[in-house]
mmCIF file of N, CA and C in Angstrom:
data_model
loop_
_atom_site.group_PDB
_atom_site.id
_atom_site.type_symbol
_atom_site.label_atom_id
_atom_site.label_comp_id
_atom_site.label_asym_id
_atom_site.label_seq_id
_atom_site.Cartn_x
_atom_site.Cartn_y
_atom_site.Cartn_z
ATOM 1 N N UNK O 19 56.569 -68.253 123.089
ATOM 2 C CA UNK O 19 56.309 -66.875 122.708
ATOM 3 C C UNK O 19 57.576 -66.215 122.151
ATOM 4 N N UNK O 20 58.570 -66.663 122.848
ATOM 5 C CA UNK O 20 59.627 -65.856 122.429
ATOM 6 C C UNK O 20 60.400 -66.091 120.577
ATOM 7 N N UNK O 21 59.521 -67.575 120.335
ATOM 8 C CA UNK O 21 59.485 -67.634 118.858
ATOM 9 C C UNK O 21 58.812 -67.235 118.478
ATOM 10 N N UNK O 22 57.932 -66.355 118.307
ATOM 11 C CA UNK O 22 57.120 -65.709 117.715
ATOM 12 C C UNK O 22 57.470 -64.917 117.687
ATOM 13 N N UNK O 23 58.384 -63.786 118.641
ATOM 14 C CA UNK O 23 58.930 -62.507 118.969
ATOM 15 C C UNK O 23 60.044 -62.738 118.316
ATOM 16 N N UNK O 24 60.642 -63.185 118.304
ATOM 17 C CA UNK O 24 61.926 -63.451 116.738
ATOM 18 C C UNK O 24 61.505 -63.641 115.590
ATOM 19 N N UNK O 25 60.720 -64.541 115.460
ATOM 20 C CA UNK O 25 59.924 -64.966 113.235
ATOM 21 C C UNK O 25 59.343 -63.116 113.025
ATOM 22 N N UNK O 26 58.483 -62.756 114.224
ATOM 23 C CA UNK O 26 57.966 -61.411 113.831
ATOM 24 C C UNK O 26 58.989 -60.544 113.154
ATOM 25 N N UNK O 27 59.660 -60.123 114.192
ATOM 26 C CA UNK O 27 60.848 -58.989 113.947
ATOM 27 C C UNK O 27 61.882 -59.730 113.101
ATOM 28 N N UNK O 28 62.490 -60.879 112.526
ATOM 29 C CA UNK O 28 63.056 -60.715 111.351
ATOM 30 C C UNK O 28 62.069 -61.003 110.058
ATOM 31 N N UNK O 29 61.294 -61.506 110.220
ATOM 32 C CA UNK O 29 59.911 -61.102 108.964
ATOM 33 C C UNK O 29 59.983 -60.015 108.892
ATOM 34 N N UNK O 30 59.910 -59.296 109.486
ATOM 35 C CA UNK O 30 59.653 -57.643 109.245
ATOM 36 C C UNK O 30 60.813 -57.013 109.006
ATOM 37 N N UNK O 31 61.859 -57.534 109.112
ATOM 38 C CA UNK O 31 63.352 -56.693 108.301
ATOM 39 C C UNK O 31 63.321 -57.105 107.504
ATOM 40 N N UNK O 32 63.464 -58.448 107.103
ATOM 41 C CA UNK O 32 64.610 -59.184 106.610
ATOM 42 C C UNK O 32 63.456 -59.413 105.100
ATOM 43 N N UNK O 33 62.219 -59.835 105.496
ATOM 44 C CA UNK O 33 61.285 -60.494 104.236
ATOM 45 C C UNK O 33 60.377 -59.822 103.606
ATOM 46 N N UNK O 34 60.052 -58.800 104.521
ATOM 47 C CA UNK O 34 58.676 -58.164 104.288
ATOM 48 C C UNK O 34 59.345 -55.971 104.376
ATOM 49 N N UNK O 35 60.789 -56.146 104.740
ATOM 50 C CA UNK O 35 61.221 -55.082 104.951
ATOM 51 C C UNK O 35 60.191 -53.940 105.507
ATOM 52 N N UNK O 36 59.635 -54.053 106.513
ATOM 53 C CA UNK O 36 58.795 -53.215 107.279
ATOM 54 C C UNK O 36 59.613 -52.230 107.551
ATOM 55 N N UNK O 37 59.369 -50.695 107.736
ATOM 56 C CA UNK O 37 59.850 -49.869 107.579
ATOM 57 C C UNK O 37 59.151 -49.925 109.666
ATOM 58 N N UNK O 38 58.445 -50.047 110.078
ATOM 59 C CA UNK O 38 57.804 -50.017 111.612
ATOM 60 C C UNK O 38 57.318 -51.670 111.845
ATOM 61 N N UNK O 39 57.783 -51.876 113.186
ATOM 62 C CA UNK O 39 57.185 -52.978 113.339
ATOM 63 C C UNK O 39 56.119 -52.249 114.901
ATOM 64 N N UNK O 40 55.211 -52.815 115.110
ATOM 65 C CA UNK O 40 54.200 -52.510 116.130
ATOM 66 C C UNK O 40 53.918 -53.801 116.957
ATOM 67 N N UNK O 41 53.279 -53.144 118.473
ATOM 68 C CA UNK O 41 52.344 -54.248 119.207
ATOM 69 C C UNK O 41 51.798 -54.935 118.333
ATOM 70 N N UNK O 42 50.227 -53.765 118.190
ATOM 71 C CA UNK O 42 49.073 -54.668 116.843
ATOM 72 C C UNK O 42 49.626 -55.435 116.047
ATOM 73 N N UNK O 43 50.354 -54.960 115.149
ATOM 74 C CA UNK O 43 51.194 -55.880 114.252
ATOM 75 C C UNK O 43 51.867 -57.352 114.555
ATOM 76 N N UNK O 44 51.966 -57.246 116.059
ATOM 77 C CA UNK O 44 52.579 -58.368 116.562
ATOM 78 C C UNK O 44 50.998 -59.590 117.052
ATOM 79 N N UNK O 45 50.243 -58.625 117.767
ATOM 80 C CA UNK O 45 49.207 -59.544 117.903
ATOM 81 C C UNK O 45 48.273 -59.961 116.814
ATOM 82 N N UNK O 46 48.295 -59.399 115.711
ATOM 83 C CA UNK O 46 47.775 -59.948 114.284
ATOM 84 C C UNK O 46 48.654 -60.946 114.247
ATOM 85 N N UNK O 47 49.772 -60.767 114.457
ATOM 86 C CA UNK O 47 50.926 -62.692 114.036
ATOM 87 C C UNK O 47 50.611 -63.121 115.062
ATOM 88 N N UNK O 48 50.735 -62.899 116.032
ATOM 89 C CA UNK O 48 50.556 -64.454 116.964
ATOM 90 C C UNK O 48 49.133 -65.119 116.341
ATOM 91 N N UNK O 49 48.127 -64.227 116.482
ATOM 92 C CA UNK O 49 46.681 -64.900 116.237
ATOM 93 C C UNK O 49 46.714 -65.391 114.203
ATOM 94 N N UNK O 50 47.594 -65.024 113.350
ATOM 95 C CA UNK O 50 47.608 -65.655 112.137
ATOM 96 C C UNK O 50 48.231 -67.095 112.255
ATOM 97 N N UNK O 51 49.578 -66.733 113.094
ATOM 98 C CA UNK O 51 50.171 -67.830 113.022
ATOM 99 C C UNK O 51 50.274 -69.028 114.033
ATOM 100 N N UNK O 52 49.504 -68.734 115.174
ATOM 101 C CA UNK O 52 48.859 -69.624 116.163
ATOM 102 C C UNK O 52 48.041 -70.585 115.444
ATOM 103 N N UNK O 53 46.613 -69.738 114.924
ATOM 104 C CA UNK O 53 45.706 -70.281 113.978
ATOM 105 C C UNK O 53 46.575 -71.346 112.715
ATOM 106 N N UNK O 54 47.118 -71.053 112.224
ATOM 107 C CA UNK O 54 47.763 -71.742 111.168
ATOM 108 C C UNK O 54 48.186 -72.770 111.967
ATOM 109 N N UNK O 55 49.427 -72.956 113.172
ATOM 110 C CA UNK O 55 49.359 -73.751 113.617
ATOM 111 C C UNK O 55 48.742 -74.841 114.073
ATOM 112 N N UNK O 56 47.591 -74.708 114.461
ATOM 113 C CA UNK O 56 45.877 -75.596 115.193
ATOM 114 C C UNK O 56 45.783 -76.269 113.831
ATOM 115 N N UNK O 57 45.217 -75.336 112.857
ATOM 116 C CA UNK O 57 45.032 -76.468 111.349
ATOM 117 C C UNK O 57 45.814 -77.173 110.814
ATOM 118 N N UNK O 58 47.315 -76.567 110.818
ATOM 119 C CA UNK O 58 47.935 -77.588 110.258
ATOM 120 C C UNK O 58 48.115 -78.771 111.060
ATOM 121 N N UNK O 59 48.027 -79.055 112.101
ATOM 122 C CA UNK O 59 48.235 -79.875 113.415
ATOM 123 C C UNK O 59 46.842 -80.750 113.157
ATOM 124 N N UNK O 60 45.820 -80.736 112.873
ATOM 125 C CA UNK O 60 44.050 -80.860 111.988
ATOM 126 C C UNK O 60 44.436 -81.180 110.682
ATOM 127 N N UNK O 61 45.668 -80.671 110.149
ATOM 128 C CA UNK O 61 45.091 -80.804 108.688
ATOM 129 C C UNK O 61 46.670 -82.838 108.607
ATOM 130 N N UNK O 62 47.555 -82.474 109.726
ATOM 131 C CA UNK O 62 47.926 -83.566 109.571
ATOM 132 C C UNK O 62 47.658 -84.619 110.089
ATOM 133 N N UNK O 63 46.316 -84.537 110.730
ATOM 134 C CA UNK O 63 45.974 -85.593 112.150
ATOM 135 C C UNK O 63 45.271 -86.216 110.813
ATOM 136 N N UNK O 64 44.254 -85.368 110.620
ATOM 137 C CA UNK O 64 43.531 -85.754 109.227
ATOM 138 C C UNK O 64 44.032 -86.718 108.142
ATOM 139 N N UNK O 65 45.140 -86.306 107.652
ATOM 140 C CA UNK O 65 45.914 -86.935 106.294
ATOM 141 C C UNK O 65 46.437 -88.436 107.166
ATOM 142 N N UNK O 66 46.970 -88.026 108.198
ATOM 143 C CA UNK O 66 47.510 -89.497 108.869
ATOM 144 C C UNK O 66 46.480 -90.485 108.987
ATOM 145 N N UNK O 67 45.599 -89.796 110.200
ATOM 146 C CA UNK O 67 45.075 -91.032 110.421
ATOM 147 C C UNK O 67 43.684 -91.684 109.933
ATOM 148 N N UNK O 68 42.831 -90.825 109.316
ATOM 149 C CA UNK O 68 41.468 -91.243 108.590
ATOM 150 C C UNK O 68 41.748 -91.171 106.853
ATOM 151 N N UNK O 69 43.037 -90.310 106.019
ATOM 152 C CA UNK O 69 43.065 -90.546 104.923
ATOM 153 C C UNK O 69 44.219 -91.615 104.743
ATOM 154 N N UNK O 70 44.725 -92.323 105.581
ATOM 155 C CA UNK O 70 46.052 -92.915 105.444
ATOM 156 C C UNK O 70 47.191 -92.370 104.307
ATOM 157 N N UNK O 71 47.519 -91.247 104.998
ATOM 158 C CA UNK O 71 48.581 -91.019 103.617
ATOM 159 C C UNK O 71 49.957 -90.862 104.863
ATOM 160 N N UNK O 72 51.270 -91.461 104.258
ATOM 161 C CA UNK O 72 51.997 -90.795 104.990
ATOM 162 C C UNK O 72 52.870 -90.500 105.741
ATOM 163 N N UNK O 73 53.390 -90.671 107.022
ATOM 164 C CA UNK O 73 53.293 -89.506 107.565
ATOM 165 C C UNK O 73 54.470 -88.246 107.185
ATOM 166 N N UNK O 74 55.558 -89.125 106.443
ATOM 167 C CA UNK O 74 56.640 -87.525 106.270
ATOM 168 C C UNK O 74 55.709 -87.002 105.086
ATOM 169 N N UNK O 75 55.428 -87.650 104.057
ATOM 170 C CA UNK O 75 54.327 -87.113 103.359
ATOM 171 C C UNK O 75 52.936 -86.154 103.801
ATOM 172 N N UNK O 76 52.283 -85.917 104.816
ATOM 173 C CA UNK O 76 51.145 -85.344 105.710
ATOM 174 C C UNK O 76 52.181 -84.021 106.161
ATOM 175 N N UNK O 77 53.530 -84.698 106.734
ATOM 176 C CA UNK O 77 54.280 -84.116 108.003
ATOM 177 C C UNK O 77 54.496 -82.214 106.732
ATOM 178 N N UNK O 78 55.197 -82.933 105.521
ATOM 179 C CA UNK O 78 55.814 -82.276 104.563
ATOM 180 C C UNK O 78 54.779 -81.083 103.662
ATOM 181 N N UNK O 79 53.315 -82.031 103.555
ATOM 182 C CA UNK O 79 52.311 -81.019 103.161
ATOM 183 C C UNK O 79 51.714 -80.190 104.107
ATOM 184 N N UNK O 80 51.845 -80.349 105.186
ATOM 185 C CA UNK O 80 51.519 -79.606 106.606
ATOM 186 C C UNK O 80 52.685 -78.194 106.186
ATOM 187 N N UNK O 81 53.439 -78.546 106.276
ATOM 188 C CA UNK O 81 54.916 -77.608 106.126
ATOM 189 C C UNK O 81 54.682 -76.627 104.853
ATOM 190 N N UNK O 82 54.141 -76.522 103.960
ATOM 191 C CA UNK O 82 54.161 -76.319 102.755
ATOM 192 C C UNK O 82 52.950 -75.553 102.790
ATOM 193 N N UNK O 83 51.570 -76.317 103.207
ATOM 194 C CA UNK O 83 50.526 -75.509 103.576
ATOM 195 C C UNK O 83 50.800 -73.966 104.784
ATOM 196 N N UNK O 84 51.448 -74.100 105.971
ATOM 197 C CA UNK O 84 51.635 -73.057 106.764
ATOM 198 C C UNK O 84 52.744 -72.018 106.083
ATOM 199 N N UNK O 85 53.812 -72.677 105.247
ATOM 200 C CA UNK O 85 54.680 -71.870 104.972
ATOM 201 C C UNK O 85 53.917 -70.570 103.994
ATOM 202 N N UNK O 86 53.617 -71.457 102.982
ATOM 203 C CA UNK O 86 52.217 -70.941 101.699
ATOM 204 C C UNK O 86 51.703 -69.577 102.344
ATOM 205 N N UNK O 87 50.868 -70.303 102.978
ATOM 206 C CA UNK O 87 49.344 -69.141 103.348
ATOM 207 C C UNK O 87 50.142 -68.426 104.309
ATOM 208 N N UNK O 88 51.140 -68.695 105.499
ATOM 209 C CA UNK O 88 51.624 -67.930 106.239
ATOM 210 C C UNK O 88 51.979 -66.907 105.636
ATOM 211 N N UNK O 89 52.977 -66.737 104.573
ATOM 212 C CA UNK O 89 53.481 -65.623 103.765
ATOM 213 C C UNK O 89 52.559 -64.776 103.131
ATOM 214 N N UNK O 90 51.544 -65.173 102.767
ATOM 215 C CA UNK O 90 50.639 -64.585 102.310
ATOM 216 C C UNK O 90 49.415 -63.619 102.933
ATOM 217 N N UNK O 91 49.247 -64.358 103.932
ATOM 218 C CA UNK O 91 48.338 -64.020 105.478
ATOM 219 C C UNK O 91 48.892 -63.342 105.954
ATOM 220 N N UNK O 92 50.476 -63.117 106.270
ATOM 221 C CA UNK O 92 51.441 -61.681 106.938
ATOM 222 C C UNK O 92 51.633 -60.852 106.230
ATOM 223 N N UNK O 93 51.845 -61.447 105.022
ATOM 224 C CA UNK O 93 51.845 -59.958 103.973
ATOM 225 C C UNK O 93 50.447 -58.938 104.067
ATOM 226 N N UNK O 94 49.897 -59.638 103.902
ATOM 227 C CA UNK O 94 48.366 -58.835 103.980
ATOM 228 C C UNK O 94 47.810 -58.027 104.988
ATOM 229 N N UNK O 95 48.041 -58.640 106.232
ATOM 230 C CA UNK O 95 47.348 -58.255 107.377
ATOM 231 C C UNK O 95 48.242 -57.605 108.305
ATOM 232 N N UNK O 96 49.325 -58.247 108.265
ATOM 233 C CA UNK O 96 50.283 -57.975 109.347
ATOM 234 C C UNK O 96 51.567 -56.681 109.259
ATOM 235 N N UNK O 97 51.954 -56.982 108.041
ATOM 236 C CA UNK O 97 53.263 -56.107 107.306
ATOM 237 C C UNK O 97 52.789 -54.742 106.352
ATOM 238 N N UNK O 98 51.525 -55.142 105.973
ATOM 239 C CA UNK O 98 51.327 -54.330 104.334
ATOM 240 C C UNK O 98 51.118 -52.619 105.256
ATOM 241 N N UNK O 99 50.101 -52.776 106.080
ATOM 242 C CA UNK O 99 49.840 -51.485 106.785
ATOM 243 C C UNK O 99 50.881 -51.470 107.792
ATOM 244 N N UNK O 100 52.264 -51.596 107.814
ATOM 245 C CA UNK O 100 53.035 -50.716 108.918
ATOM 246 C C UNK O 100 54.466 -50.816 108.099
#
């Protein structure tokens, strides 16, 4: 948890320059970026072991997929309204 309570609050200075950071705001990230976590963890079990691709290859598009949509998914939901 306490990584989540750090990525939040410098996302919100440093990337997304939030002028307020909030609770809500915080429990919209855990539950964006929890979720992201579960799939990408699904999306590399997947690529490894039933598509055989891999694995720093799976490991690397896993990384790329959460980084992606993460930024995009906090911008939106998490940062834009506070």
């Amino acid at each position: 948890i306490l990584a989540f309570i750090v990525s939040y609050t410098l996302n919100g200075i440093f990337t997304f320059q939030s002028e307020k950071l909030s609770h809500r705001g915080f429990m919209i990230f855990v539950g964006i970026n929890g979720s992201l976590l579960v799939l990408v963890e699904i999306f590399q079990i997947l690529a490894i072991e039933f598509m055989e691709v891999r694995e720093l290859f799976a490991v690397a598009a896993g990384m790329v997929l959460y980084t992606i949509s993460g930024f995009f998914l906090n911008r939106r939901f998490v940062y834009q309204a506070h």
